[in-house]
Coordinates of C-alpha atoms in Angstrom, one line a residue:
X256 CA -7.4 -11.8 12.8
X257 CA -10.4 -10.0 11.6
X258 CA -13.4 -12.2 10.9
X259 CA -14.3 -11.9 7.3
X260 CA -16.9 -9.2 5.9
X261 CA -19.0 -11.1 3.4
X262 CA -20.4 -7.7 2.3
X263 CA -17.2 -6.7 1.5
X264 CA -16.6 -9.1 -1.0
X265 CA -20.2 -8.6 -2.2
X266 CA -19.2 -4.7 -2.8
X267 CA -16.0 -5.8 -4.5
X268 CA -17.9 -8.3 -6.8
X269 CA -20.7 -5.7 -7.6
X270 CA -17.4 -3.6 -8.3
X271 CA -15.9 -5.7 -11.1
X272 CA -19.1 -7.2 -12.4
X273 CA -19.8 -2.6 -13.2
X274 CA -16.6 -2.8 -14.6
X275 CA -16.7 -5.0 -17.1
X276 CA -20.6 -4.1 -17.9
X277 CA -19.4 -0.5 -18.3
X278 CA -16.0 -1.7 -20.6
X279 CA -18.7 -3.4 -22.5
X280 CA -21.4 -0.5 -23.2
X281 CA -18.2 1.9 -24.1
X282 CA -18.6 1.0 -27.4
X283 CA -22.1 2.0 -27.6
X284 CA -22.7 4.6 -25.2
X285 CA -22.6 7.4 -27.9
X286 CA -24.8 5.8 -30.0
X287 CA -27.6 5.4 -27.7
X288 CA -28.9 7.8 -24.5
X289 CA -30.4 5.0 -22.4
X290 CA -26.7 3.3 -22.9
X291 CA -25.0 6.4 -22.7
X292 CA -26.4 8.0 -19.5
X293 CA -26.1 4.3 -17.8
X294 CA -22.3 4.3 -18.7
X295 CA -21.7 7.8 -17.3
X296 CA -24.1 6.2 -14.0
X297 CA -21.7 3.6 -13.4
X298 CA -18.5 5.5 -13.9
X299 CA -19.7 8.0 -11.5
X300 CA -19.2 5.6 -8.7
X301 CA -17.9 2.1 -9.7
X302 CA -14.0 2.7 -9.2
X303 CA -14.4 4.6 -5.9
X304 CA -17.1 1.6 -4.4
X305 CA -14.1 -0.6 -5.7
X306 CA -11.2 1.2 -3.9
X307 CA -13.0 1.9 -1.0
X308 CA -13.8 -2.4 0.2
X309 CA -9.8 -2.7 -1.0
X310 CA -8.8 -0.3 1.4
X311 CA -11.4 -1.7 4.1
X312 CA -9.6 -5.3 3.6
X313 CA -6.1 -4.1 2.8
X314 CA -3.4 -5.5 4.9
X315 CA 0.5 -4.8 4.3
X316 CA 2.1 -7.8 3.2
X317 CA 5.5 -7.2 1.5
X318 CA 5.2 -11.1 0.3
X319 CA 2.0 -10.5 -1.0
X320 CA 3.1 -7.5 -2.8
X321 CA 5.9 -9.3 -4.3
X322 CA 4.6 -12.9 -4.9
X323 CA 1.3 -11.5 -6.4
X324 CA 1.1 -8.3 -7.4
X325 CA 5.0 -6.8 -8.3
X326 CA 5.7 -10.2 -10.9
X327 CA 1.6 -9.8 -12.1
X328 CA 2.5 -6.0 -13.4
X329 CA 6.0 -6.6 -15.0
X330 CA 4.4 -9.8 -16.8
X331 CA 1.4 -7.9 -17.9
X332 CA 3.1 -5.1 -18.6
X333 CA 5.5 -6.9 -20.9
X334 CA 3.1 -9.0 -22.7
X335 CA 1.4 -5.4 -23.4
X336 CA 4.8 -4.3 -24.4
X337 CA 5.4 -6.7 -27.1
X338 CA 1.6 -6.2 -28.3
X339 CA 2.2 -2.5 -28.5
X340 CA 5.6 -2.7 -30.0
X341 CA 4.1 -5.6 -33.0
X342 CA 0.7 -5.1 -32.9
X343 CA 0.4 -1.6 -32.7
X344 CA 4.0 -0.8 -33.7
X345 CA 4.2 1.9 -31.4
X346 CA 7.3 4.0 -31.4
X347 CA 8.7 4.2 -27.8
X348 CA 10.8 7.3 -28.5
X349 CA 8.0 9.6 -28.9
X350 CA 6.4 8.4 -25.4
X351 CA 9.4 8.7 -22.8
X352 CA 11.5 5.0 -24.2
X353 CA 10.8 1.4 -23.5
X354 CA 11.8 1.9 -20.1
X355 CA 9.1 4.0 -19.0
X356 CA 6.3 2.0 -21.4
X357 CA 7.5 -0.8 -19.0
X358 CA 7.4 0.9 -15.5
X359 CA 4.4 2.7 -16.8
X360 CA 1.3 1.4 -16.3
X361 CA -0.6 1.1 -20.1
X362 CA -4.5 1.1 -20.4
X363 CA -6.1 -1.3 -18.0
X364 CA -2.7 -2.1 -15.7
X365 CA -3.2 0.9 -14.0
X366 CA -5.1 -0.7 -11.0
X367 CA -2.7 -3.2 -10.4
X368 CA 0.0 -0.4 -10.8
X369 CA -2.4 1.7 -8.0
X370 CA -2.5 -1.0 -5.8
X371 CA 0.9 -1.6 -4.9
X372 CA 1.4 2.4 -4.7
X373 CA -1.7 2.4 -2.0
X374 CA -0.6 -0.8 -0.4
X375 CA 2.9 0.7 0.4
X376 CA 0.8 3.5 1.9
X377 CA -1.1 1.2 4.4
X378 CA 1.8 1.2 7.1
X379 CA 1.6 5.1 7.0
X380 CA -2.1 4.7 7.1
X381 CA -2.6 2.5 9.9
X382 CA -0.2 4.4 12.2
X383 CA -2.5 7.9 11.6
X384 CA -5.7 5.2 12.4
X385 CA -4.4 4.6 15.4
X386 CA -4.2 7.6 16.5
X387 CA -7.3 8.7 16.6
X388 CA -10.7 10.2 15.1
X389 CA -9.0 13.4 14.7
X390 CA -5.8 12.0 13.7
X391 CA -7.7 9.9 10.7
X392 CA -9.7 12.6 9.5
X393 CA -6.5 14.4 9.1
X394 CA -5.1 11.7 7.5
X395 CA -8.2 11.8 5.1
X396 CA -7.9 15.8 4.3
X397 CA -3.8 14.8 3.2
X398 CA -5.4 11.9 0.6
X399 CA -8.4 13.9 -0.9
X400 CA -5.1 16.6 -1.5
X401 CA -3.2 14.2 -2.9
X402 CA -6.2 13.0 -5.2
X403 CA -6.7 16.5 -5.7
X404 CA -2.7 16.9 -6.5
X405 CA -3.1 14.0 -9.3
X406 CA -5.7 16.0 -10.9
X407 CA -8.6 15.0 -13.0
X408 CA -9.1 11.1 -13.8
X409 CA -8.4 11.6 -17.8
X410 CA -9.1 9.6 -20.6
X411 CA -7.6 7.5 -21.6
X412 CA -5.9 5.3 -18.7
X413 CA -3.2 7.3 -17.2
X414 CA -1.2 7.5 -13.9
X415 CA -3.2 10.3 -12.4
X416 CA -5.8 7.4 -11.7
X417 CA -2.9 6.3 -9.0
X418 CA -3.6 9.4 -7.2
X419 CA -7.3 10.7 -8.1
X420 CA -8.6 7.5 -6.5
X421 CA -6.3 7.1 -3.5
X422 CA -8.8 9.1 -1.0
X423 CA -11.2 6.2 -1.5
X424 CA -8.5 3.5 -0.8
X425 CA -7.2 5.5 2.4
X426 CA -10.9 6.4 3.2
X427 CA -11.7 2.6 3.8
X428 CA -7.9 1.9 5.8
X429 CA -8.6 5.1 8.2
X430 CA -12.0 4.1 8.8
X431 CA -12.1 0.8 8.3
X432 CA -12.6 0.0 12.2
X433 CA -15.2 2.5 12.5
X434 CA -17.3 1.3 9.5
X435 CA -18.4 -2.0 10.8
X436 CA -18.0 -1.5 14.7
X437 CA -19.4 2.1 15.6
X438 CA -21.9 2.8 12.6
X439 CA -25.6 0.5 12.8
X440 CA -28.4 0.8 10.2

């Protein structure tokens, strides 16, 4: 086993802590430049920096997937569900059924919803690191085209995000090895 990467988990932590300063100035960034120009800063970067250190730590673990990621979405999913369907009183019909609202990653699930996606890609992944340099940079060319493929990352929240950020999350599997064993500052 790999001996942990404290940086890693420094990246990831700079990662959220963005994240929920940038949910935070949303509200405001219109209203002020400074605010503004500092919101558009940190969501230039912030998601790919995030999937990037996942990918650099990602390991396939059906278990995992299962135990703490698969039950996390449907439960979130469904508590969003039953807010949507009360709260907002949302009319499924118009937006594919309840089916899809429930396989369908709403708002702010879409990362979990991404992750299981890009952690069922890691086998694939790893096989194509192995292989090589050449092999990897390949591999890399296939996920910017399938970020590329999923189009632009829209507002609001929407599956494309699966896709548009999936180069950064295969970008730190293909090269994880090379990042912290061939590369000296």
């Amino acid at each position: 086993m790999a001996p942990r990467r404290d940086y890693i988990d420094e990246l990831k932590g700079l990662g959220i802590l963005l994240v929920v300063f940038g949910h935070f100035m949303e509200q405001y960034r219109m209203n002020y430049p400074f605010v503004s120009s500092t919101f558009f800063c940190i969501y230039a970067f912030h998601m790919a920096l995030f999937c990037a250190c996942s990918g650099l730590v990602a390991r396939f673990n059906p278990r995992k997937l299962i135990t703490q990621q698969l039950w996390l979405y449907f439960l979130g999913q469904s508590l969003m569900l039953v807010f949507r369907a009360v709260v907002l009183r949302e009319d499924f019909a118009e937006s594919g059924g309840v089916l899809a609202a429930l396989l369908l990653p709403w708002r702010h699930m879409w990362y979990l919803y991404a992750l299981m996606f890009w952690m069922l890609t890691v086998p694939l992944l790893r096989a194509i690191q192995r292989r090589g340099l050449l092999a990897s940079t390949v591999g890399m060319a296939a996920a910017i085209a399938i970020g590329l493929l999923g189009g632009c990352v829209n507002w609001p929240f929407d599956l494309g995000r699966v896709f548009s950020f999936f180069p950064f999350f295969a970008f730190g599997v293909l090269f994880a090895a090379v990042s912290y064993t061939h590369l000296t500052l």
